[in-house]
Amino acid sequence: MAMTLGRPKALISYLLVFAFFGFIYTFWSVGYTPSIPAASGLHDVLTAHAAITTPVADQLLLPGANARHPPNLCEQHQDTGKISVVLMTGATEALETLSTQLVTSLRCVKEPLIFSDLEQRLGSHAIHDVLANVSAETMDRNRDFDIYRKQHELVASGRENELRLLGDLPVPVTGLEKYKVLHAIELAWQLQPNRDWYCFVAADTYLSWPNLLAFLEAYDPGESWYFGQPVRTLEGSTGLPPIQSGAGFILSGRLVRDWNMQATALATRWDGRVDSTWPADYVLAAALHEELRVPVTDATPMLQTENPAMVAFGLENWCKPVVTMDKLDPRQLDRMYQIELALNGSLLLFKDFHAASHHTGYPFKRDDWDNRADDAEHAIDVVPNNMEEAKGQWEPKDLVDPHQSYMSCELACIQNGACFQFGFTTTTNFSNAMTATTTARCYLSRVFRLGELREPVGPSEGRPWTTVRKSGWRSDRIAKWVTENRTCPF
């Protein structure tokens, strides 16, 4: 009997011991949060728990941000119904970025207009077919509309999930863009008439709502304004410069009203004039110039057509606001929004964008890489190196000519205090079957940007040459300049 009574007592003892050690294990593994060393400056995440519970915006410590996080960004920058924001997209891409756009850059816009080449719906938002009013005559005689017709066929047959595959067709879907732009202006007026401003952006373009409001405060919507980023050439803007559509464009209410009241049926009249080779940017500039005599007003760099890796940083834009940023995927769109939240009410400047996007600094050298040091707009004259001032590894006299080698080009950048980055290209021409000729060029730049991968292409039929690119940065000089310019004089 004693043995029988002893068994429950032993079992209870075992359970108590097991529970005790289980509690200790649970406390140790769950209750304890290991520390993560804090990074300097930007990402000050103290614990693993903080990393997964703290909003991204609160992890970004940006210089110049207000000390206290505002309760709501949209409360600070309210939509009063005076600005019409139009998001231009296409059926093959509409659902890829729209959801992200509506909860990030367009979060504060009460009634954004979404224009596409197919009528659809996303939640409570209507997606309007901006080409619905194009005449059948224009469509029938134009191969640009093959994709438009195919889209409607897919929807009618219940195969809407195949829309994204149309981007692979021989006739690019971008061929429709030049017809969309003029009809978009008329449809925006029809749906939201008498607004002070009409802002048009692409589906992959981030729009800073607070900066847009601040930018437009300086201008009178009762005058005719057409803001954009003109296409630049080596000689400067042409007499009739088209704009970079990816950067977006802004029209004043007066201009859109005149468009719809004075230049009646403008879009329809121009449908038959649009040449198949014209880009949408040129169609808009030409129509505004001819019909209403309104030129483009350069809003560079606030309206920015470059993607983050290709943005050039320097004195010209460092303390200027970012109104649009182009070529962003959903992850990057959210990143831009988190940067704005982290600023706690301060305007998003290029320096802030740089702090959040390039906090790891720049490499010293990358092969098969293009940092666009050959950009003529920011070029520095390349002069022979001063070998008397060169020391150590720069001793060889054949480094006098910066175009001689990558090393001599690097030395040229070091000896020029205004140089932040450089590029060295080598082009080999095989047009002569007997001998190949090689030409090398050194480029110096007074701005800094990361750039992109550019692997050698060619030689091939019709292109008997190949170009190899190498890029270099004065990373220490850039870091010093960024530190010295952490704040802006306002």
Tab-separated table of C-alpha atoms in Angstrom:
chain	number	residue	atom	x	y	z
A	1	MET	CA	0.000	0.000	0.000
A	2	ALA	CA	2.903	2.319	0.829
A	3	MET	CA	4.263	1.728	-2.627
A	4	THR	CA	0.891	2.612	-4.144
A	5	LEU	CA	0.616	5.855	-2.167
A	6	GLY	CA	4.196	6.834	-2.952
A	7	ARG	CA	3.759	6.827	-6.703
A	8	PRO	CA	1.475	9.904	-6.918
A	9	LYS	CA	3.837	11.816	-4.616
A	10	ALA	CA	6.802	10.974	-6.822
A	11	LEU	CA	4.878	11.930	-9.939
A	12	ILE	CA	3.907	15.285	-8.435
A	13	SER	CA	7.549	15.903	-7.475
A	14	TYR	CA	8.704	15.172	-11.016
A	15	LEU	CA	6.049	17.523	-12.438
A	16	LEU	CA	7.058	20.323	-10.086
A	17	VAL	CA	10.729	19.966	-11.029
A	18	PHE	CA	9.830	19.877	-14.744
A	19	ALA	CA	7.631	22.979	-14.419
A	20	PHE	CA	10.390	24.841	-12.558
A	21	PHE	CA	12.995	24.216	-15.224
A	22	GLY	CA	10.422	24.960	-17.954
A	23	PHE	CA	9.756	28.340	-16.347
A	24	ILE	CA	13.468	29.121	-16.179
A	25	TYR	CA	13.905	28.133	-19.860
A	26	THR	CA	10.886	30.200	-20.938
A	27	PHE	CA	12.059	33.234	-19.005
A	28	TRP	CA	15.535	32.965	-20.467
A	29	SER	CA	14.538	32.394	-24.105
A	30	VAL	CA	11.463	34.607	-24.357
A	31	GLY	CA	11.720	37.185	-21.619
A	32	TYR	CA	15.333	38.100	-22.291
A	33	THR	CA	15.995	40.286	-25.323
A	34	PRO	CA	19.594	40.218	-26.604
A	35	SER	CA	21.202	43.541	-27.448
A	36	ILE	CA	22.100	44.588	-30.954
A	37	PRO	CA	25.018	47.005	-31.138
A	38	ALA	CA	23.713	50.432	-32.135
A	39	ALA	CA	24.879	51.679	-35.509
A	40	SER	CA	26.250	55.207	-35.674
A	41	GLY	CA	23.943	57.964	-36.868
A	42	LEU	CA	21.152	56.399	-38.888
A	43	HIS	CA	19.902	53.058	-37.552
A	44	ASP	CA	19.821	53.292	-33.767
A	45	VAL	CA	18.011	50.009	-33.064
A	46	LEU	CA	18.848	48.972	-29.526
A	47	THR	CA	17.259	45.560	-29.178
A	48	ALA	CA	15.846	42.765	-31.277
A	49	HIS	CA	12.486	43.438	-29.655
A	50	ALA	CA	12.648	47.092	-30.729
A	51	ALA	CA	13.617	46.082	-34.228
A	52	ILE	CA	10.409	44.133	-34.754
A	53	THR	CA	8.002	46.328	-32.755
A	54	THR	CA	9.197	49.833	-33.630
A	55	PRO	CA	7.923	51.368	-36.901
A	56	VAL	CA	10.593	51.781	-39.568
A	57	ALA	CA	10.121	55.558	-39.461
A	58	ASP	CA	11.116	55.630	-35.788
A	59	GLN	CA	14.305	53.684	-36.521
A	60	LEU	CA	15.521	56.346	-38.953
A	61	LEU	CA	17.314	59.103	-37.076
A	62	LEU	CA	17.613	61.882	-39.648
A	63	PRO	CA	19.429	65.151	-38.926
A	64	GLY	CA	17.070	68.114	-38.898
A	65	ALA	CA	13.972	66.112	-37.950
A	66	ASN	CA	11.650	67.607	-35.347
A	67	ALA	CA	12.072	66.102	-31.909
A	68	ARG	CA	8.491	64.920	-31.435
A	69	HIS	CA	6.668	62.635	-33.859
A	70	PRO	CA	3.408	64.283	-34.996
A	71	PRO	CA	0.214	62.281	-34.346
A	72	ASN	CA	-0.640	62.120	-38.054
A	73	LEU	CA	1.217	63.342	-41.129
A	74	CYS	CA	-2.071	63.968	-42.939
A	75	GLU	CA	-3.388	66.117	-40.096
A	76	GLN	CA	-0.403	68.399	-40.539
A	77	HIS	CA	-0.780	68.542	-44.324
A	78	GLN	CA	-4.478	68.313	-44.995
A	79	ASP	CA	-6.056	67.882	-48.395
A	80	THR	CA	-8.385	70.882	-48.762
A	81	GLY	CA	-9.677	69.801	-52.156
A	82	LYS	CA	-7.739	72.403	-54.137
A	83	ILE	CA	-5.294	69.998	-55.806
A	84	SER	CA	-6.191	67.156	-58.149
A	85	VAL	CA	-3.662	64.308	-58.080
A	86	VAL	CA	-3.751	62.002	-61.096
A	87	LEU	CA	-1.961	58.657	-61.061
A	88	MET	CA	-1.173	57.440	-64.590
A	89	THR	CA	-0.797	53.691	-65.015
A	90	GLY	CA	-1.530	50.825	-67.407
A	91	ALA	CA	-3.549	47.631	-67.177
A	92	THR	CA	-0.414	45.463	-67.404
A	93	GLU	CA	1.055	47.067	-64.281
A	94	ALA	CA	-1.843	48.729	-62.445
A	95	LEU	CA	-2.131	46.324	-59.520
A	96	GLU	CA	1.639	46.001	-58.955
A	97	THR	CA	2.149	49.361	-57.244
A	98	LEU	CA	-1.311	50.901	-56.781
A	99	SER	CA	-1.982	49.313	-53.401
A	100	THR	CA	1.328	50.585	-52.075
A	101	GLN	CA	0.794	54.044	-53.566
A	102	LEU	CA	-2.598	54.446	-51.913
A	103	VAL	CA	-1.220	53.765	-48.411
A	104	THR	CA	2.048	55.697	-48.806
A	105	SER	CA	2.531	58.687	-51.105
A	106	LEU	CA	-1.211	59.155	-51.769
A	107	ARG	CA	-2.325	58.437	-48.217
A	108	CYS	CA	-3.199	62.083	-47.533
A	109	VAL	CA	-5.001	62.628	-50.863
A	110	LYS	CA	-8.741	62.243	-50.295
A	111	GLU	CA	-9.812	61.588	-53.884
A	112	PRO	CA	-6.872	60.549	-56.091
A	113	LEU	CA	-7.748	59.971	-59.737
A	114	ILE	CA	-6.393	56.765	-61.275
A	115	PHE	CA	-6.149	56.730	-65.072
A	116	SER	CA	-5.258	53.630	-67.053
A	117	ASP	CA	-5.968	52.051	-70.434
A	118	LEU	CA	-8.593	49.707	-69.011
A	119	GLU	CA	-11.514	50.309	-66.683
A	120	GLN	CA	-10.943	48.410	-63.438
A	121	ARG	CA	-11.496	48.761	-59.723
A	122	LEU	CA	-9.220	48.499	-56.698
A	123	GLY	CA	-11.190	48.432	-53.457
A	124	SER	CA	-13.162	51.666	-53.278
A	125	HIS	CA	-11.066	53.300	-56.005
A	126	ALA	CA	-12.246	53.448	-59.612
A	127	ILE	CA	-9.601	53.021	-62.324
A	128	HIS	CA	-10.709	55.059	-65.329
A	129	ASP	CA	-10.038	54.125	-68.957
A	130	VAL	CA	-8.510	57.379	-70.177
A	131	LEU	CA	-8.586	56.175	-73.792
A	132	ALA	CA	-12.331	55.532	-73.846
A	133	ASN	CA	-12.955	58.714	-75.872
A	134	VAL	CA	-10.378	58.004	-78.582
A	135	SER	CA	-12.227	57.633	-81.877
A	136	ALA	CA	-12.627	54.224	-83.498
A	137	GLU	CA	-11.045	55.669	-86.641
A	138	THR	CA	-7.876	56.526	-84.757
A	139	MET	CA	-7.688	53.088	-83.146
A	140	ASP	CA	-8.471	51.059	-86.271
A	141	ARG	CA	-5.633	52.437	-88.347
A	142	ASN	CA	-3.007	52.332	-85.614
A	143	ARG	CA	-1.032	49.295	-84.415
A	144	ASP	CA	-0.324	51.075	-81.124
A	145	PHE	CA	-3.840	50.065	-80.117
A	146	ASP	CA	-3.341	46.331	-80.746
A	147	ILE	CA	-2.558	45.891	-77.070
A	148	TYR	CA	-5.548	48.017	-76.066
A	149	ARG	CA	-7.856	45.762	-78.072
A	150	LYS	CA	-6.186	42.634	-76.675
A	151	GLN	CA	-6.698	43.848	-73.113
A	152	HIS	CA	-10.419	44.218	-73.646
A	153	GLU	CA	-10.588	40.778	-75.255
A	154	LEU	CA	-8.938	39.184	-72.227
A	155	VAL	CA	-11.312	40.888	-69.809
A	156	ALA	CA	-14.370	39.956	-71.901
A	157	SER	CA	-13.306	36.289	-71.881
A	158	GLY	CA	-12.573	36.192	-68.154
A	159	ARG	CA	-8.788	36.003	-68.560
A	160	GLU	CA	-7.883	39.204	-66.728
A	161	ASN	CA	-5.044	37.436	-64.935
A	162	GLU	CA	-3.168	37.309	-68.270
A	163	LEU	CA	-2.989	41.102	-68.639
A	164	ARG	CA	0.504	41.290	-67.179
A	165	LEU	CA	1.788	38.995	-69.947
A	166	LEU	CA	0.986	41.591	-72.626
A	167	GLY	CA	4.150	43.467	-71.766
A	168	ASP	CA	6.067	40.804	-73.716
A	169	LEU	CA	4.298	41.493	-77.024
A	170	PRO	CA	6.333	42.915	-79.988
A	171	VAL	CA	4.364	46.198	-79.879
A	172	PRO	CA	5.234	47.790	-76.500
A	173	VAL	CA	2.390	48.877	-74.262
A	174	THR	CA	4.191	52.223	-73.838
A	175	GLY	CA	3.007	53.079	-77.340
A	176	LEU	CA	-0.328	54.055	-75.793
A	177	GLU	CA	1.189	56.683	-73.509
A	178	LYS	CA	1.310	59.414	-76.156
A	179	TYR	CA	-2.470	59.154	-76.585
A	180	LYS	CA	-3.196	59.047	-72.865
A	181	VAL	CA	-1.599	62.302	-71.795
A	182	LEU	CA	-3.882	64.769	-73.592
A	183	HIS	CA	-7.065	62.850	-72.779
A	184	ALA	CA	-5.941	62.631	-69.143
A	185	ILE	CA	-5.985	66.411	-68.808
A	186	GLU	CA	-9.518	66.604	-70.182
A	187	LEU	CA	-10.782	63.721	-68.035
A	188	ALA	CA	-9.248	65.233	-64.885
A	189	TRP	CA	-11.164	68.462	-65.516
A	190	GLN	CA	-14.352	66.511	-66.188
A	191	LEU	CA	-14.100	64.528	-62.930
A	192	GLN	CA	-12.621	67.258	-60.715
A	193	PRO	CA	-13.262	70.676	-62.302
A	194	ASN	CA	-12.086	74.045	-61.002
A	195	ARG	CA	-9.185	72.774	-58.889
A	196	ASP	CA	-6.266	75.142	-58.288
A	197	TRP	CA	-3.690	72.618	-59.475
A	198	TYR	CA	-3.535	69.337	-61.409
A	199	CYS	CA	-0.587	67.075	-60.618
A	200	PHE	CA	0.121	64.037	-62.841
A	201	VAL	CA	2.472	61.240	-61.733
A	202	ALA	CA	3.287	57.719	-62.920
A	203	ALA	CA	2.442	54.557	-60.995
A	204	ASP	CA	6.086	54.055	-59.973
A	205	THR	CA	6.634	57.692	-58.943
A	206	TYR	CA	6.666	58.740	-55.290
A	207	LEU	CA	4.878	62.021	-54.635
A	208	SER	CA	5.734	63.925	-51.464
A	209	TRP	CA	2.402	65.481	-50.530
A	210	PRO	CA	3.841	67.889	-47.910
A	211	ASN	CA	6.508	69.098	-50.354
A	212	LEU	CA	3.966	69.472	-53.165
A	213	LEU	CA	1.891	71.764	-50.966
A	214	ALA	CA	4.959	73.801	-49.997
A	215	PHE	CA	6.167	74.037	-53.602
A	216	LEU	CA	2.837	75.282	-54.972
A	217	GLU	CA	2.431	77.939	-52.280
A	218	ALA	CA	4.911	80.095	-54.167
A	219	TYR	CA	2.838	80.219	-57.374
A	220	ASP	CA	-0.505	81.671	-58.429
A	221	PRO	CA	-2.896	79.047	-59.850
A	222	GLY	CA	-4.706	81.879	-61.611
A	223	GLU	CA	-1.799	82.113	-64.039
A	224	SER	CA	-0.826	79.579	-66.705
A	225	TRP	CA	1.843	77.269	-65.285
A	226	TYR	CA	3.276	74.070	-66.738
A	227	PHE	CA	5.914	72.563	-64.428
A	228	GLY	CA	8.084	69.646	-65.501
A	229	GLN	CA	11.629	68.418	-65.905
A	230	PRO	CA	12.778	69.297	-69.435
A	231	VAL	CA	14.814	66.816	-71.423
A	232	ARG	CA	18.366	68.114	-71.395
A	233	THR	CA	20.934	67.953	-74.176
A	234	LEU	CA	24.628	68.793	-74.177
A	235	GLU	CA	23.776	72.260	-75.440
A	236	GLY	CA	20.990	72.827	-72.890
A	237	SER	CA	17.239	72.862	-73.300
A	238	THR	CA	15.941	73.118	-76.848
A	239	GLY	CA	13.438	75.701	-78.013
A	240	LEU	CA	10.563	73.291	-77.416
A	241	PRO	CA	11.746	70.844	-74.773
A	242	PRO	CA	9.558	67.863	-73.964
A	243	ILE	CA	9.493	66.916	-70.313
A	244	GLN	CA	10.639	63.766	-68.574
A	245	SER	CA	7.219	62.215	-67.955
A	246	GLY	CA	8.506	59.945	-65.201
A	247	ALA	CA	9.188	62.980	-63.038
A	248	GLY	CA	5.544	63.973	-63.337
A	249	PHE	CA	4.145	67.325	-64.375
A	250	ILE	CA	1.948	69.972	-62.786
A	251	LEU	CA	-0.564	72.253	-64.516
A	252	SER	CA	-2.276	75.255	-62.954
A	253	GLY	CA	-6.052	75.407	-62.749
A	254	ARG	CA	-6.067	78.374	-65.117
A	255	LEU	CA	-4.196	76.414	-67.773
A	256	VAL	CA	-6.430	73.326	-67.501
A	257	ARG	CA	-9.528	75.513	-67.610
A	258	ASP	CA	-8.312	77.291	-70.753
A	259	TRP	CA	-7.441	73.890	-72.243
A	260	ASN	CA	-11.018	72.664	-71.780
A	261	MET	CA	-12.877	75.918	-72.423
A	262	GLN	CA	-10.866	77.534	-75.221
A	263	ALA	CA	-9.056	74.691	-76.989
A	264	THR	CA	-12.158	72.538	-77.295
A	265	ALA	CA	-11.768	68.851	-78.223
A	266	LEU	CA	-8.007	69.351	-78.192
A	267	ALA	CA	-7.169	65.715	-77.389
A	268	THR	CA	-9.419	64.370	-80.133
A	269	ARG	CA	-7.976	66.767	-82.701
A	270	TRP	CA	-4.447	65.747	-81.780
A	271	ASP	CA	-5.160	62.005	-81.871
A	272	GLY	CA	-4.913	62.105	-85.653
A	273	ARG	CA	-1.730	64.169	-85.561
A	274	VAL	CA	0.292	62.057	-83.177
A	275	ASP	CA	3.170	60.459	-85.035
A	276	SER	CA	4.000	56.888	-84.107
A	277	THR	CA	7.546	57.933	-83.192
A	278	TRP	CA	6.543	60.778	-80.858
A	279	PRO	CA	6.981	60.192	-77.112
A	280	ALA	CA	4.181	61.278	-74.787
A	281	ASP	CA	6.405	64.017	-73.382
A	282	TYR	CA	6.740	65.693	-76.758
A	283	VAL	CA	3.004	65.463	-77.505
A	284	LEU	CA	2.188	67.369	-74.318
A	285	ALA	CA	4.832	70.056	-74.861
A	286	ALA	CA	3.869	70.526	-78.508
A	287	ALA	CA	0.142	70.769	-77.779
A	288	LEU	CA	0.591	73.295	-74.964
A	289	HIS	CA	2.970	75.387	-77.053
A	290	GLU	CA	0.863	75.420	-80.211
A	291	GLU	CA	-2.619	75.638	-78.722
A	292	LEU	CA	-2.069	77.834	-75.652
A	293	ARG	CA	1.451	79.251	-76.089
A	294	VAL	CA	2.574	77.953	-72.707
A	295	PRO	CA	6.180	76.715	-72.324
A	296	VAL	CA	7.437	74.314	-69.685
A	297	THR	CA	8.826	75.819	-66.477
A	298	ASP	CA	11.812	73.810	-65.281
A	299	ALA	CA	11.100	72.327	-61.834
A	300	THR	CA	14.364	70.363	-61.638
A	301	PRO	CA	15.474	68.912	-59.251
A	302	MET	CA	12.231	68.969	-57.221
A	303	LEU	CA	10.591	66.862	-59.935
A	304	GLN	CA	13.065	64.004	-60.249
A	305	THR	CA	12.991	61.399	-63.021
A	306	GLU	CA	15.945	59.390	-61.737
A	307	ASN	CA	15.683	56.337	-59.535
A	308	PRO	CA	17.427	56.559	-56.133
A	309	ALA	CA	20.693	54.990	-57.304
A	310	MET	CA	21.015	57.461	-60.194
A	311	VAL	CA	20.264	60.692	-58.322
A	312	ALA	CA	23.237	63.053	-58.337
A	313	PHE	CA	23.937	64.800	-55.020
A	314	GLY	CA	25.728	68.116	-54.621
A	315	LEU	CA	25.301	71.760	-53.708
A	316	GLU	CA	22.653	72.301	-56.386
A	317	ASN	CA	20.060	70.003	-54.812
A	318	TRP	CA	21.295	69.166	-51.295
A	319	CYS	CA	18.947	71.556	-49.483
A	320	LYS	CA	16.079	71.462	-51.980
A	321	PRO	CA	12.823	69.567	-51.412
A	322	VAL	CA	11.998	66.297	-53.131
A	323	VAL	CA	8.538	66.556	-54.727
A	324	THR	CA	8.693	63.441	-56.929
A	325	MET	CA	11.038	60.472	-57.223
A	326	ASP	CA	10.680	58.096	-60.169
A	327	LYS	CA	11.232	54.420	-61.019
A	328	LEU	CA	10.479	52.949	-57.591
A	329	ASP	CA	9.210	49.476	-56.795
A	330	PRO	CA	6.663	48.939	-53.979
A	331	ARG	CA	9.412	48.394	-51.405
A	332	GLN	CA	11.105	51.667	-52.367
A	333	LEU	CA	7.794	53.545	-52.365
A	334	ASP	CA	7.252	52.451	-48.769
A	335	ARG	CA	10.829	53.374	-47.916
A	336	MET	CA	10.278	56.948	-49.147
A	337	TYR	CA	7.128	57.176	-47.042
A	338	GLN	CA	8.952	55.945	-43.943
A	339	ILE	CA	11.637	58.593	-44.515
A	340	GLU	CA	8.961	61.301	-44.544
A	341	LEU	CA	7.436	59.959	-41.339
A	342	ALA	CA	10.863	59.917	-39.707
A	343	LEU	CA	11.265	63.637	-40.414
A	344	ASN	CA	8.448	64.336	-37.972
A	345	GLY	CA	6.940	67.199	-39.950
A	346	SER	CA	10.106	68.611	-41.501
A	347	LEU	CA	10.157	68.818	-45.294
A	348	LEU	CA	11.914	65.984	-47.112
A	349	LEU	CA	15.113	67.408	-48.598
A	350	PHE	CA	17.627	65.680	-50.831
A	351	LYS	CA	20.070	65.540	-47.928
A	352	ASP	CA	17.521	63.528	-45.935
A	353	PHE	CA	16.918	61.205	-48.842
A	354	HIS	CA	20.688	60.717	-49.111
A	355	ALA	CA	21.038	60.017	-45.378
A	356	ALA	CA	18.427	57.274	-45.499
A	357	SER	CA	19.402	55.762	-48.858
A	358	HIS	CA	23.196	55.916	-48.780
A	359	HIS	CA	23.992	55.598	-45.079
A	360	THR	CA	26.613	52.920	-45.770
A	361	GLY	CA	28.671	55.343	-47.838
A	362	TYR	CA	30.251	54.754	-51.240
A	363	PRO	CA	32.723	52.155	-52.474
A	364	PHE	CA	36.188	53.192	-53.606
A	365	LYS	CA	36.012	51.287	-56.890
A	366	ARG	CA	33.669	49.111	-58.945
A	367	ASP	CA	34.376	47.320	-62.205
A	368	ASP	CA	31.700	47.115	-64.929
A	369	TRP	CA	29.911	49.972	-63.205
A	370	ASP	CA	28.626	53.337	-64.408
A	371	ASN	CA	28.374	56.194	-61.909
A	372	ARG	CA	27.737	58.630	-64.790
A	373	ALA	CA	30.852	60.631	-64.165
A	374	ASP	CA	30.664	61.451	-67.888
A	375	ASP	CA	27.498	63.520	-67.292
A	376	ALA	CA	28.402	66.773	-69.059
A	377	GLU	CA	26.176	68.842	-66.782
A	378	HIS	CA	28.389	68.116	-63.763
A	379	ALA	CA	31.723	67.507	-65.500
A	380	ILE	CA	35.095	68.849	-64.371
A	381	ASP	CA	37.782	69.655	-66.905
A	382	VAL	CA	40.434	66.939	-67.026
A	383	VAL	CA	43.982	68.353	-66.973
A	384	PRO	CA	47.411	66.654	-66.783
A	385	ASN	CA	48.402	65.402	-63.343
A	386	ASN	CA	51.017	67.255	-61.327
A	387	MET	CA	53.539	64.524	-60.629
A	388	GLU	CA	55.645	66.793	-58.435
A	389	GLU	CA	52.848	66.715	-55.865
A	390	ALA	CA	52.242	62.964	-56.223
A	391	LYS	CA	53.722	60.709	-53.590
A	392	GLY	CA	54.001	57.021	-52.806
A	393	GLN	CA	52.123	54.819	-55.263
A	394	TRP	CA	51.754	57.757	-57.678
A	395	GLU	CA	55.496	57.916	-58.499
A	396	PRO	CA	55.458	56.440	-62.045
A	397	LYS	CA	55.759	59.234	-64.590
A	398	ASP	CA	53.321	57.584	-67.005
A	399	LEU	CA	50.490	58.770	-64.743
A	400	VAL	CA	50.740	62.318	-66.077
A	401	ASP	CA	47.938	61.734	-68.594
A	402	PRO	CA	44.616	61.034	-66.764
A	403	HIS	CA	43.352	59.185	-69.854
A	404	GLN	CA	46.249	56.717	-69.701
A	405	SER	CA	44.883	54.348	-67.046
A	406	TYR	CA	42.405	53.961	-64.233
A	407	MET	CA	45.121	54.830	-61.727
A	408	SER	CA	46.051	58.049	-63.530
A	409	CYS	CA	42.352	58.993	-63.683
A	410	GLU	CA	42.044	58.359	-59.952
A	411	LEU	CA	45.041	60.602	-59.329
A	412	ALA	CA	43.394	63.369	-61.384
A	413	CYS	CA	40.350	63.199	-59.113
A	414	ILE	CA	42.491	63.255	-55.976
A	415	GLN	CA	44.380	66.328	-57.164
A	416	ASN	CA	41.178	68.225	-57.927
A	417	GLY	CA	39.526	69.268	-54.682
A	418	ALA	CA	36.113	69.623	-56.368
A	419	CYS	CA	36.078	66.016	-57.609
A	420	PHE	CA	33.843	63.558	-55.786
A	421	GLN	CA	33.851	60.699	-58.277
A	422	PHE	CA	35.421	59.627	-61.542
A	423	GLY	CA	34.878	57.179	-64.343
A	424	PHE	CA	37.291	55.446	-66.701
A	425	THR	CA	36.052	53.906	-69.951
A	426	THR	CA	37.957	51.807	-72.459
A	427	THR	CA	36.437	51.331	-75.926
A	428	THR	CA	37.914	48.747	-78.283
A	429	ASN	CA	36.921	48.977	-81.957
A	430	PHE	CA	37.099	45.819	-84.068
A	431	SER	CA	35.912	47.332	-87.361
A	432	ASN	CA	39.375	46.730	-88.823
A	433	ALA	CA	39.785	42.980	-89.220
A	434	MET	CA	43.577	43.249	-88.981
A	435	THR	CA	44.009	45.433	-85.914
A	436	ALA	CA	41.771	46.534	-83.077
A	437	THR	CA	42.056	50.108	-81.793
A	438	THR	CA	41.508	51.095	-78.171
A	439	THR	CA	40.499	54.497	-76.859
A	440	ALA	CA	40.418	55.372	-73.166
A	441	ARG	CA	38.735	58.327	-71.477
A	442	CYS	CA	38.810	59.721	-67.946
A	443	TYR	CA	35.828	61.659	-66.550
A	444	LEU	CA	35.695	63.714	-63.353
A	445	SER	CA	32.510	64.858	-61.618
A	446	ARG	CA	31.633	67.479	-59.004
A	447	VAL	CA	28.603	65.494	-57.783
A	448	PHE	CA	28.309	62.014	-56.300
A	449	ARG	CA	25.895	59.198	-57.094
A	450	LEU	CA	25.993	55.428	-56.776
A	451	GLY	CA	25.157	54.458	-60.374
A	452	GLU	CA	24.364	51.071	-61.825
A	453	LEU	CA	25.880	47.871	-63.212
A	454	ARG	CA	26.995	48.231	-66.853
A	455	GLU	CA	28.536	45.029	-68.132
A	456	PRO	CA	30.455	45.176	-71.419
A	457	VAL	CA	28.279	44.710	-74.524
A	458	GLY	CA	29.486	43.693	-77.960
A	459	PRO	CA	31.088	43.438	-80.325
A	460	SER	CA	28.172	42.353	-82.516
A	461	GLU	CA	26.805	42.830	-85.993
A	462	GLY	CA	26.318	46.523	-86.605
A	463	ARG	CA	28.253	47.317	-83.429
A	464	PRO	CA	31.909	46.407	-83.957
A	465	TRP	CA	33.115	47.734	-80.615
A	466	THR	CA	32.872	47.070	-76.902
A	467	THR	CA	33.159	49.455	-73.954
A	468	VAL	CA	34.408	48.569	-70.484
A	469	ARG	CA	33.572	50.918	-67.609
A	470	LYS	CA	35.163	51.372	-64.221
A	471	SER	CA	33.932	53.767	-61.559
A	472	GLY	CA	35.642	55.283	-58.559
A	473	TRP	CA	34.660	57.534	-55.675
A	474	ARG	CA	36.540	59.720	-53.230
A	475	SER	CA	34.584	58.144	-50.383
A	476	ASP	CA	36.489	59.994	-47.672
A	477	ARG	CA	35.917	63.348	-49.393
A	478	ILE	CA	32.205	62.618	-49.838
A	479	ALA	CA	31.808	61.589	-46.172
A	480	LYS	CA	33.557	64.761	-45.022
A	481	TRP	CA	31.371	66.958	-47.243
A	482	VAL	CA	28.178	65.239	-46.071
A	483	THR	CA	29.181	65.739	-42.416
A	484	GLU	CA	29.952	69.416	-42.983
A	485	ASN	CA	26.581	69.924	-44.666
A	486	ARG	CA	24.313	68.024	-42.269
A	487	THR	CA	22.143	71.113	-41.741
A	488	CYS	CA	20.672	73.633	-44.180
A	489	PRO	CA	20.620	77.422	-43.654
A	490	PHE	CA	16.864	77.652	-43.013
